[in-house]
């Protein structure tokens, strides 16, 4: 188009969407799904389904007002928030990103704590509630250098567009903004995380902040209901559940060890020696790799001359081969031999190996044949 009010992606702010309506076709609105700026400065409007428009067609642009208003709130909120971090802690903003659900600023600082984040959030919201005017003016690069701008863009231009939050912030920016800080609505800081060059702070403003707070509250309320507690007591209840879970896990581990000891003793008692060794072959339809690995350890501890081939045939199939220290076989090599027959991957050391076969058909037969061959 020769002129447009649609904003292209630039300076951390995403593009406008909306419609283009040919003047001669009042009922025909063409959906604008993306707006971008070419290197030569020309603004391109990407239309849904790529309909054709004849050159010199007069059109009327209709911006998605809800989306534009949201972007104005986020971008103006970012200016206020960045100024707050600079005023309070001398932490300049080096970049800004506006996402579909949240926005973020990257701060040039080595250290940032929760108290500082809350202080910046409080100051930013104070400025919002004061409903300060937000003005736009144009100056030359030379004039800008003497105005104390928070940030001057590195690109040399004849004129700079300045956004001024009355008596609080002045910076060069080409984005869309509210006309007074009260239109930003609330500013809610969500989280902070360390980055390679500083700290990133995530935030939301206006209606987006309300929607986010509502979603957070819904999740907290549901969590509180599941824990039978007030939402303010959720952290305490979660810690209690974690403590109980750890205690329960330790108890399960203890019981599993006792069960493995009992199984090992029974298998050793039921297995006759052959040439001074006990070859144990056993598969379980209802256990897992953790158990048969523990069983293999218990067998080799209880006997100085045992060779065990253990398997799991349900769920995720698994194999564990184990021998008492000093026995002559190589469990790792034997595991690879069996898996070459059954499929899957695995390996291990001379005395213990594990693997996961891809098929269980013939597994018991393969283990029996292996034990028979080794026992000679």
mmCIF file of C-alpha atoms in Angstrom:
data_model
loop_
_atom_site.group_PDB
_atom_site.id
_atom_site.type_symbol
_atom_site.label_atom_id
_atom_site.label_comp_id
_atom_site.label_asym_id
_atom_site.label_seq_id
_atom_site.Cartn_x
_atom_site.Cartn_y
_atom_site.Cartn_z
ATOM 1 C CA UNK A 1 0.000 0.000 0.000
ATOM 2 C CA UNK A 2 1.134 3.605 -0.458
ATOM 3 C CA UNK A 3 0.289 4.289 3.220
ATOM 4 C CA UNK A 4 -0.940 2.238 6.156
ATOM 5 C CA UNK A 5 -1.836 2.287 9.836
ATOM 6 C CA UNK A 6 -0.917 -1.395 10.231
ATOM 7 C CA UNK A 7 2.153 -1.886 12.425
ATOM 8 C CA UNK A 8 4.833 -4.294 11.138
ATOM 9 C CA UNK A 9 6.923 -6.440 13.474
ATOM 10 C CA UNK A 10 9.659 -4.177 14.835
ATOM 11 C CA UNK A 11 11.508 -3.271 18.024
ATOM 12 C CA UNK A 12 10.206 -6.219 20.041
ATOM 13 C CA UNK A 13 6.550 -5.533 19.169
ATOM 14 C CA UNK A 14 4.642 -7.944 16.957
ATOM 15 C CA UNK A 15 2.561 -6.967 13.926
ATOM 16 C CA UNK A 16 -1.053 -5.843 13.705
ATOM 17 C CA UNK A 17 -3.711 -7.996 12.094
ATOM 18 C CA UNK A 18 -7.106 -6.982 10.730
ATOM 19 C CA UNK A 19 -8.765 -6.597 7.360
ATOM 20 C CA UNK A 20 -8.367 -4.766 4.056
ATOM 21 C CA UNK A 21 -11.608 -3.865 2.301
ATOM 22 C CA UNK A 22 -11.604 -2.862 -1.386
ATOM 23 C CA UNK A 23 -13.595 0.345 -1.720
ATOM 24 C CA UNK A 24 -15.772 -0.995 -4.519
ATOM 25 C CA UNK A 25 -16.594 -4.175 -2.556
ATOM 26 C CA UNK A 26 -17.975 -3.056 0.793
ATOM 27 C CA UNK A 27 -19.002 -6.584 1.804
ATOM 28 C CA UNK A 28 -15.643 -8.121 0.920
ATOM 29 C CA UNK A 29 -13.086 -7.965 3.768
ATOM 30 C CA UNK A 30 -9.715 -9.572 3.162
ATOM 31 C CA UNK A 31 -8.026 -10.907 6.289
ATOM 32 C CA UNK A 32 -4.558 -9.494 7.076
ATOM 33 C CA UNK A 33 -2.610 -12.241 8.851
ATOM 34 C CA UNK A 34 0.861 -10.650 9.001
ATOM 35 C CA UNK A 35 2.544 -7.316 8.386
ATOM 36 C CA UNK A 36 6.284 -6.958 7.741
ATOM 37 C CA UNK A 37 8.770 -4.290 6.729
ATOM 38 C CA UNK A 38 11.225 -4.906 3.902
ATOM 39 C CA UNK A 39 14.818 -3.731 3.962
ATOM 40 C CA UNK A 40 13.886 -0.800 1.732
ATOM 41 C CA UNK A 41 11.265 0.369 4.245
ATOM 42 C CA UNK A 42 8.208 -0.806 2.305
ATOM 43 C CA UNK A 43 5.434 -2.309 4.432
ATOM 44 C CA UNK A 44 4.017 -5.602 3.183
ATOM 45 C CA UNK A 45 0.540 -6.845 4.155
ATOM 46 C CA UNK A 46 0.131 -10.634 3.956
ATOM 47 C CA UNK A 47 -3.457 -11.612 3.174
ATOM 48 C CA UNK A 48 -5.138 -14.900 4.001
ATOM 49 C CA UNK A 49 -5.534 -17.160 0.949
ATOM 50 C CA UNK A 50 -3.469 -14.603 -1.083
ATOM 51 C CA UNK A 51 -6.355 -12.981 -3.045
ATOM 52 C CA UNK A 52 -5.358 -10.783 -5.971
ATOM 53 C CA UNK A 53 -5.935 -7.016 -5.991
ATOM 54 C CA UNK A 54 -5.451 -4.917 -9.091
ATOM 55 C CA UNK A 55 -2.878 -2.144 -8.964
ATOM 56 C CA UNK A 56 -4.312 1.300 -8.027
ATOM 57 C CA UNK A 57 -7.264 -0.297 -6.232
ATOM 58 C CA UNK A 58 -8.385 1.961 -3.373
ATOM 59 C CA UNK A 59 -8.740 0.031 -0.120
ATOM 60 C CA UNK A 60 -9.692 0.751 3.476
ATOM 61 C CA UNK A 61 -7.730 -0.801 6.320
ATOM 62 C CA UNK A 62 -9.436 -2.078 9.479
ATOM 63 C CA UNK A 63 -7.066 -2.910 12.325
ATOM 64 C CA UNK A 64 -8.001 -5.569 14.881
ATOM 65 C CA UNK A 65 -8.629 -3.073 17.689
ATOM 66 C CA UNK A 66 -8.514 -5.631 20.517
ATOM 67 C CA UNK A 67 -5.117 -6.922 19.425
ATOM 68 C CA UNK A 68 -3.759 -3.399 18.894
ATOM 69 C CA UNK A 69 -4.995 -2.290 22.325
ATOM 70 C CA UNK A 70 -3.296 -5.284 23.929
ATOM 71 C CA UNK A 71 -0.024 -4.474 22.172
ATOM 72 C CA UNK A 72 -0.258 -0.835 23.250
ATOM 73 C CA UNK A 73 -0.744 -1.893 26.861
ATOM 74 C CA UNK A 74 2.192 -4.319 26.764
ATOM 75 C CA UNK A 75 4.565 -1.919 25.007
ATOM 76 C CA UNK A 76 3.753 1.141 27.114
ATOM 77 C CA UNK A 77 3.909 -1.050 30.222
ATOM 78 C CA UNK A 78 7.382 -2.152 29.146
ATOM 79 C CA UNK A 79 8.543 1.485 28.922
ATOM 80 C CA UNK A 80 7.299 2.187 32.441
ATOM 81 C CA UNK A 81 8.768 -1.035 33.823
ATOM 82 C CA UNK A 82 12.161 -0.506 32.176
ATOM 83 C CA UNK A 83 12.284 3.029 33.539
ATOM 84 C CA UNK A 84 11.443 1.725 37.011
ATOM 85 C CA UNK A 85 14.347 -0.759 36.990
ATOM 86 C CA UNK A 86 16.683 1.974 35.770
ATOM 87 C CA UNK A 87 15.547 4.519 38.369
ATOM 88 C CA UNK A 88 15.588 2.161 41.306
ATOM 89 C CA UNK A 89 18.588 -0.051 40.582
ATOM 90 C CA UNK A 90 20.384 1.390 37.540
ATOM 91 C CA UNK A 91 19.523 -1.721 35.511
ATOM 92 C CA UNK A 92 19.133 -0.801 31.827
ATOM 93 C CA UNK A 93 16.925 -2.838 29.488
ATOM 94 C CA UNK A 94 18.867 -4.294 26.580
ATOM 95 C CA UNK A 95 16.004 -6.042 24.773
ATOM 96 C CA UNK A 96 12.227 -6.447 24.794
ATOM 97 C CA UNK A 97 10.111 -9.326 23.501
ATOM 98 C CA UNK A 98 6.334 -9.393 23.147
ATOM 99 C CA UNK A 99 4.887 -12.893 22.993
ATOM 100 C CA UNK A 100 1.372 -14.166 22.484
ATOM 101 C CA UNK A 101 0.861 -14.844 26.201
ATOM 102 C CA UNK A 102 3.578 -12.878 27.995
ATOM 103 C CA UNK A 103 6.305 -10.305 27.454
ATOM 104 C CA UNK A 104 9.847 -10.062 28.738
ATOM 105 C CA UNK A 105 12.688 -7.609 29.154
ATOM 106 C CA UNK A 106 16.351 -8.484 29.446
ATOM 107 C CA UNK A 107 18.185 -6.429 32.058
ATOM 108 C CA UNK A 108 21.887 -5.665 31.974
ATOM 109 C CA UNK A 109 22.742 -6.723 35.508
ATOM 110 C CA UNK A 110 24.734 -9.501 37.161
ATOM 111 C CA UNK A 111 22.400 -9.812 40.137
ATOM 112 C CA UNK A 112 18.644 -9.539 40.597
ATOM 113 C CA UNK A 113 16.480 -10.659 43.517
ATOM 114 C CA UNK A 114 12.764 -11.018 44.205
ATOM 115 C CA UNK A 115 12.636 -7.935 46.434
ATOM 116 C CA UNK A 116 14.017 -5.771 43.612
ATOM 117 C CA UNK A 117 11.487 -7.208 41.166
ATOM 118 C CA UNK A 118 8.632 -6.429 43.567
ATOM 119 C CA UNK A 119 9.935 -2.889 44.128
ATOM 120 C CA UNK A 120 10.074 -2.226 40.376
ATOM 121 C CA UNK A 121 6.577 -3.668 39.962
ATOM 122 C CA UNK A 122 5.245 -1.402 42.735
ATOM 123 C CA UNK A 123 6.799 1.739 41.245
ATOM 124 C CA UNK A 124 5.546 0.870 37.761
ATOM 125 C CA UNK A 125 1.992 0.393 39.018
ATOM 126 C CA UNK A 126 2.190 3.666 40.974
ATOM 127 C CA UNK A 127 2.967 5.423 37.688
ATOM 128 C CA UNK A 128 0.030 3.626 36.061
ATOM 129 C CA UNK A 129 -2.379 4.750 38.795
ATOM 130 C CA UNK A 130 -1.169 8.345 38.492
ATOM 131 C CA UNK A 131 -2.435 8.285 34.882
ATOM 132 C CA UNK A 132 0.475 10.297 33.554
ATOM 133 C CA UNK A 133 0.242 11.608 29.969
ATOM 134 C CA UNK A 134 2.165 9.666 27.318
ATOM 135 C CA UNK A 135 3.323 11.965 24.523
ATOM 136 C CA UNK A 136 5.006 11.586 21.135
ATOM 137 C CA UNK A 137 7.462 13.997 19.575
ATOM 138 C CA UNK A 138 10.142 14.012 16.906
ATOM 139 C CA UNK A 139 13.685 15.324 17.306
ATOM 140 C CA UNK A 140 16.979 15.117 15.455
ATOM 141 C CA UNK A 141 19.785 12.826 16.587
ATOM 142 C CA UNK A 142 21.699 15.849 17.809
ATOM 143 C CA UNK A 143 18.756 17.129 19.836
ATOM 144 C CA UNK A 144 18.167 13.672 21.285
ATOM 145 C CA UNK A 145 21.678 13.472 22.740
ATOM 146 C CA UNK A 146 20.958 16.424 25.000
ATOM 147 C CA UNK A 147 17.581 15.252 26.281
ATOM 148 C CA UNK A 148 18.740 12.452 28.602
ATOM 149 C CA UNK A 149 16.976 9.626 26.777
ATOM 150 C CA UNK A 150 16.836 6.265 28.503
ATOM 151 C CA UNK A 151 17.908 4.646 25.230
ATOM 152 C CA UNK A 152 18.986 5.978 21.842
ATOM 153 C CA UNK A 153 18.816 3.519 18.918
ATOM 154 C CA UNK A 154 22.126 2.781 17.209
ATOM 155 C CA UNK A 155 20.714 3.405 13.717
ATOM 156 C CA UNK A 156 21.370 6.920 12.442
ATOM 157 C CA UNK A 157 18.154 8.595 11.262
ATOM 158 C CA UNK A 158 17.271 12.161 10.371
ATOM 159 C CA UNK A 159 14.603 12.196 13.053
ATOM 160 C CA UNK A 160 13.853 10.101 16.110
ATOM 161 C CA UNK A 161 10.361 9.382 17.376
ATOM 162 C CA UNK A 162 10.341 9.831 21.138
ATOM 163 C CA UNK A 163 7.824 8.375 23.586
ATOM 164 C CA UNK A 164 7.582 10.379 26.797
ATOM 165 C CA UNK A 165 5.908 9.263 29.990
ATOM 166 C CA UNK A 166 5.452 12.583 31.730
ATOM 167 C CA UNK A 167 8.255 13.257 34.237
ATOM 168 C CA UNK A 168 9.223 9.572 34.319
ATOM 169 C CA UNK A 169 10.618 8.208 31.047
ATOM 170 C CA UNK A 170 11.820 9.436 27.666
ATOM 171 C CA UNK A 171 13.059 7.034 25.017
ATOM 172 C CA UNK A 172 13.170 6.591 21.250
ATOM 173 C CA UNK A 173 10.583 4.111 19.986
ATOM 174 C CA UNK A 174 8.584 3.451 16.841
ATOM 175 C CA UNK A 175 5.915 1.265 18.457
ATOM 176 C CA UNK A 176 2.268 1.813 19.328
ATOM 177 C CA UNK A 177 1.447 3.259 22.748
ATOM 178 C CA UNK A 178 -1.393 4.395 24.990
ATOM 179 C CA UNK A 179 -2.105 8.107 25.470
ATOM 180 C CA UNK A 180 -1.859 7.948 29.271
ATOM 181 C CA UNK A 181 -0.412 5.426 31.726
ATOM 182 C CA UNK A 182 -3.810 4.647 33.241
ATOM 183 C CA UNK A 183 -4.734 2.884 29.984
ATOM 184 C CA UNK A 184 -1.959 0.354 30.590
ATOM 185 C CA UNK A 185 -3.938 -1.208 33.414
ATOM 186 C CA UNK A 186 -2.084 -3.272 35.987
ATOM 187 C CA UNK A 187 1.482 -4.487 35.434
ATOM 188 C CA UNK A 188 2.133 -7.987 36.750
ATOM 189 C CA UNK A 189 5.648 -9.407 36.928
ATOM 190 C CA UNK A 190 5.578 -13.162 36.506
ATOM 191 C CA UNK A 191 9.045 -14.622 36.878
ATOM 192 C CA UNK A 192 12.763 -13.928 36.647
ATOM 193 C CA UNK A 193 15.534 -16.070 35.220
ATOM 194 C CA UNK A 194 19.274 -15.794 34.680
ATOM 195 C CA UNK A 195 20.446 -15.458 31.084
ATOM 196 C CA UNK A 196 23.874 -15.553 29.543
ATOM 197 C CA UNK A 197 24.264 -11.758 29.630
ATOM 198 C CA UNK A 198 21.987 -10.694 32.483
ATOM 199 C CA UNK A 199 18.514 -11.337 33.852
ATOM 200 C CA UNK A 200 15.181 -11.798 32.088
ATOM 201 C CA UNK A 201 11.945 -10.616 33.686
ATOM 202 C CA UNK A 202 8.595 -11.841 32.358
ATOM 203 C CA UNK A 203 5.530 -9.614 32.702
ATOM 204 C CA UNK A 204 1.984 -8.966 31.457
ATOM 205 C CA UNK A 205 -0.102 -5.795 31.423
ATOM 206 C CA UNK A 206 -3.731 -4.697 31.241
ATOM 207 C CA UNK A 207 -6.396 -7.218 30.279
ATOM 208 C CA UNK A 208 -3.667 -9.781 29.731
ATOM 209 C CA UNK A 209 -2.613 -9.363 33.372
ATOM 210 C CA UNK A 210 -6.203 -9.863 34.528
ATOM 211 C CA UNK A 211 -6.594 -13.007 32.391
ATOM 212 C CA UNK A 212 -3.272 -14.366 33.668
ATOM 213 C CA UNK A 213 -4.170 -13.672 37.293
ATOM 214 C CA UNK A 214 -7.547 -15.354 36.784
ATOM 215 C CA UNK A 215 -5.885 -18.431 35.283
ATOM 216 C CA UNK A 216 -3.371 -18.554 38.133
ATOM 217 C CA UNK A 217 -6.141 -18.279 40.714
ATOM 218 C CA UNK A 218 -8.167 -21.029 39.033
ATOM 219 C CA UNK A 219 -5.169 -23.368 39.139
ATOM 220 C CA UNK A 220 -4.433 -22.465 42.771
ATOM 221 C CA UNK A 221 -8.067 -22.897 43.794
ATOM 222 C CA UNK A 222 -8.242 -26.321 42.156
ATOM 223 C CA UNK A 223 -4.945 -27.305 43.764
ATOM 224 C CA UNK A 224 -6.208 -26.105 47.135
ATOM 225 C CA UNK A 225 -9.319 -28.197 46.703
ATOM 226 C CA UNK A 226 -7.278 -31.305 45.929
ATOM 227 C CA UNK A 227 -5.145 -30.664 49.018
ATOM 228 C CA UNK A 228 -8.142 -29.640 51.177
ATOM 229 C CA UNK A 229 -6.434 -26.366 52.075
ATOM 230 C CA UNK A 230 -6.628 -22.630 51.476
ATOM 231 C CA UNK A 231 -4.620 -21.455 48.477
ATOM 232 C CA UNK A 232 -2.247 -19.590 50.805
ATOM 233 C CA UNK A 233 -1.405 -22.889 52.501
ATOM 234 C CA UNK A 234 -0.617 -24.759 49.278
ATOM 235 C CA UNK A 235 3.204 -24.483 49.573
ATOM 236 C CA UNK A 236 3.062 -25.909 53.108
ATOM 237 C CA UNK A 237 0.752 -28.714 51.984
ATOM 238 C CA UNK A 238 2.938 -29.526 48.975
ATOM 239 C CA UNK A 239 6.003 -29.759 51.216
ATOM 240 C CA UNK A 240 4.045 -32.095 53.492
ATOM 241 C CA UNK A 241 3.075 -34.288 50.530
ATOM 242 C CA UNK A 242 6.693 -34.323 49.334
ATOM 243 C CA UNK A 243 7.916 -35.382 52.765
ATOM 244 C CA UNK A 244 5.320 -38.154 52.900
ATOM 245 C CA UNK A 245 6.229 -39.236 49.385
ATOM 246 C CA UNK A 246 9.920 -39.444 50.253
ATOM 247 C CA UNK A 247 9.146 -41.460 53.362
ATOM 248 C CA UNK A 248 6.866 -43.759 51.362
ATOM 249 C CA UNK A 249 9.515 -44.183 48.661
ATOM 250 C CA UNK A 250 12.122 -45.148 51.247
ATOM 251 C CA UNK A 251 9.703 -47.652 52.768
ATOM 252 C CA UNK A 252 8.964 -49.137 49.330
ATOM 253 C CA UNK A 253 12.686 -49.413 48.621
ATOM 254 C CA UNK A 254 13.213 -51.148 51.953
ATOM 255 C CA UNK A 255 10.385 -53.594 51.247
ATOM 256 C CA UNK A 256 11.712 -54.214 47.742
ATOM 257 C CA UNK A 257 15.134 -55.059 49.168
ATOM 258 C CA UNK A 258 13.576 -57.479 51.628
ATOM 259 C CA UNK A 259 11.551 -59.078 48.821
ATOM 260 C CA UNK A 260 14.651 -59.399 46.627
ATOM 261 C CA UNK A 261 16.553 -61.013 49.512
ATOM 262 C CA UNK A 262 13.721 -63.505 50.056
ATOM 263 C CA UNK A 263 13.441 -64.284 46.325
ATOM 264 C CA UNK A 264 17.218 -64.766 46.098
ATOM 265 C CA UNK A 265 17.250 -67.144 49.043
ATOM 266 C CA UNK A 266 14.364 -69.168 47.604
ATOM 267 C CA UNK A 267 15.851 -69.392 44.106
ATOM 268 C CA UNK A 268 19.213 -70.479 45.497
ATOM 269 C CA UNK A 269 17.516 -73.093 47.684
ATOM 270 C CA UNK A 270 15.544 -74.455 44.705
ATOM 271 C CA UNK A 271 18.492 -74.580 42.282
ATOM 272 C CA UNK A 272 20.878 -77.518 42.329
ATOM 273 C CA UNK A 273 24.594 -77.044 41.828
ATOM 274 C CA UNK A 274 26.208 -78.200 38.619
ATOM 275 C CA UNK A 275 29.989 -78.493 38.509
ATOM 276 C CA UNK A 276 30.237 -76.250 41.532
ATOM 277 C CA UNK A 277 27.946 -73.505 40.178
ATOM 278 C CA UNK A 278 24.255 -72.600 40.352
ATOM 279 C CA UNK A 279 22.725 -71.422 37.063
ATOM 280 C CA UNK A 280 19.480 -69.552 37.741
ATOM 281 C CA UNK A 281 17.117 -68.719 34.891
ATOM 282 C CA UNK A 282 13.923 -66.908 35.827
ATOM 283 C CA UNK A 283 11.507 -64.527 34.101
ATOM 284 C CA UNK A 284 8.863 -62.379 35.783
ATOM 285 C CA UNK A 285 5.543 -61.344 34.202
ATOM 286 C CA UNK A 286 4.826 -58.697 36.844
ATOM 287 C CA UNK A 287 8.119 -57.033 37.811
ATOM 288 C CA UNK A 288 10.396 -54.373 36.316
ATOM 289 C CA UNK A 289 14.054 -53.770 35.537
ATOM 290 C CA UNK A 290 14.705 -52.203 38.945
ATOM 291 C CA UNK A 291 13.569 -55.339 40.753
ATOM 292 C CA UNK A 292 15.462 -57.899 38.656
ATOM 293 C CA UNK A 293 18.603 -55.770 38.875
ATOM 294 C CA UNK A 294 18.249 -55.728 42.664
ATOM 295 C CA UNK A 295 17.580 -59.481 42.622
ATOM 296 C CA UNK A 296 20.734 -60.087 40.590
ATOM 297 C CA UNK A 297 22.768 -58.147 43.148
ATOM 298 C CA UNK A 298 21.255 -60.111 46.027
ATOM 299 C CA UNK A 299 21.886 -63.467 44.344
ATOM 300 C CA UNK A 300 25.569 -62.725 43.771
ATOM 301 C CA UNK A 301 25.962 -61.515 47.347
ATOM 302 C CA UNK A 302 24.338 -64.582 48.876
ATOM 303 C CA UNK A 303 26.336 -67.083 46.817
ATOM 304 C CA UNK A 304 29.943 -67.126 45.645
ATOM 305 C CA UNK A 305 29.187 -69.400 42.698
ATOM 306 C CA UNK A 306 25.972 -68.231 41.026
ATOM 307 C CA UNK A 307 25.235 -67.211 37.438
ATOM 308 C CA UNK A 308 21.798 -65.634 36.944
ATOM 309 C CA UNK A 309 19.839 -64.853 33.792
ATOM 310 C CA UNK A 310 16.769 -62.819 34.758
ATOM 311 C CA UNK A 311 14.046 -61.288 32.612
ATOM 312 C CA UNK A 312 10.841 -59.228 32.664
ATOM 313 C CA UNK A 313 8.204 -60.087 30.047
ATOM 314 C CA UNK A 314 5.465 -57.533 30.799
ATOM 315 C CA UNK A 315 5.356 -53.792 30.179
ATOM 316 C CA UNK A 316 8.848 -52.780 29.122
ATOM 317 C CA UNK A 317 10.758 -56.056 28.577
ATOM 318 C CA UNK A 318 14.134 -56.184 30.327
ATOM 319 C CA UNK A 319 17.045 -58.508 30.967
ATOM 320 C CA UNK A 320 19.685 -58.665 33.705
ATOM 321 C CA UNK A 321 22.636 -61.041 33.644
ATOM 322 C CA UNK A 322 24.749 -61.361 36.828
ATOM 323 C CA UNK A 323 27.470 -63.610 38.178
ATOM 324 C CA UNK A 324 29.339 -63.842 41.471
ATOM 325 C CA UNK A 325 32.760 -62.138 41.442
ATOM 326 C CA UNK A 326 35.451 -64.538 40.304
ATOM 327 C CA UNK A 327 33.267 -66.541 37.913
ATOM 328 C CA UNK A 328 34.772 -66.935 34.418
ATOM 329 C CA UNK A 329 31.990 -65.691 32.124
ATOM 330 C CA UNK A 330 31.476 -62.241 30.566
ATOM 331 C CA UNK A 331 27.947 -60.984 31.257
ATOM 332 C CA UNK A 332 28.303 -57.950 28.968
ATOM 333 C CA UNK A 333 29.292 -60.098 25.987
ATOM 334 C CA UNK A 334 26.554 -62.641 26.711
ATOM 335 C CA UNK A 335 23.956 -59.843 26.892
ATOM 336 C CA UNK A 336 24.940 -58.565 23.443
ATOM 337 C CA UNK A 337 24.772 -62.113 22.116
ATOM 338 C CA UNK A 338 21.216 -62.604 23.369
ATOM 339 C CA UNK A 339 20.066 -59.177 22.149
ATOM 340 C CA UNK A 340 21.433 -59.932 18.697
ATOM 341 C CA UNK A 341 18.907 -62.776 18.715
ATOM 342 C CA UNK A 342 15.977 -60.966 20.397
ATOM 343 C CA UNK A 343 16.627 -57.441 19.161
ATOM 344 C CA UNK A 344 17.197 -54.395 21.342
ATOM 345 C CA UNK A 345 20.152 -52.746 23.001
ATOM 346 C CA UNK A 346 22.167 -53.289 26.151
ATOM 347 C CA UNK A 347 25.515 -54.155 27.667
ATOM 348 C CA UNK A 348 27.490 -53.994 30.861
ATOM 349 C CA UNK A 349 30.524 -55.261 32.730
ATOM 350 C CA UNK A 350 31.999 -58.715 33.164
ATOM 351 C CA UNK A 351 29.886 -59.450 36.259
ATOM 352 C CA UNK A 352 26.618 -57.621 35.488
ATOM 353 C CA UNK A 353 24.797 -56.452 32.366
ATOM 354 C CA UNK A 354 21.327 -55.256 31.459
ATOM 355 C CA UNK A 355 19.349 -54.742 28.265
ATOM 356 C CA UNK A 356 15.972 -54.186 26.707
ATOM 357 C CA UNK A 357 14.873 -56.787 24.148
ATOM 358 C CA UNK A 358 12.433 -55.656 21.467
ATOM 359 C CA UNK A 359 10.577 -58.975 21.477
ATOM 360 C CA UNK A 360 9.776 -61.500 24.193
ATOM 361 C CA UNK A 361 8.840 -64.431 21.950
ATOM 362 C CA UNK A 362 11.478 -67.082 22.566
ATOM 363 C CA UNK A 363 13.056 -65.179 25.462
ATOM 364 C CA UNK A 364 12.694 -67.995 27.992
ATOM 365 C CA UNK A 365 14.007 -70.528 25.490
ATOM 366 C CA UNK A 366 17.006 -68.355 24.663
ATOM 367 C CA UNK A 367 17.914 -67.977 28.335
ATOM 368 C CA UNK A 368 17.542 -71.718 29.001
ATOM 369 C CA UNK A 369 19.754 -72.545 26.024
ATOM 370 C CA UNK A 370 22.372 -70.050 27.185
ATOM 371 C CA UNK A 371 22.454 -71.524 30.713
ATOM 372 C CA UNK A 372 22.629 -75.067 29.350
ATOM 373 C CA UNK A 373 25.543 -74.184 27.082
ATOM 374 C CA UNK A 374 27.546 -72.525 29.860
ATOM 375 C CA UNK A 375 26.895 -75.282 32.377
ATOM 376 C CA UNK A 376 28.263 -77.762 29.824
#
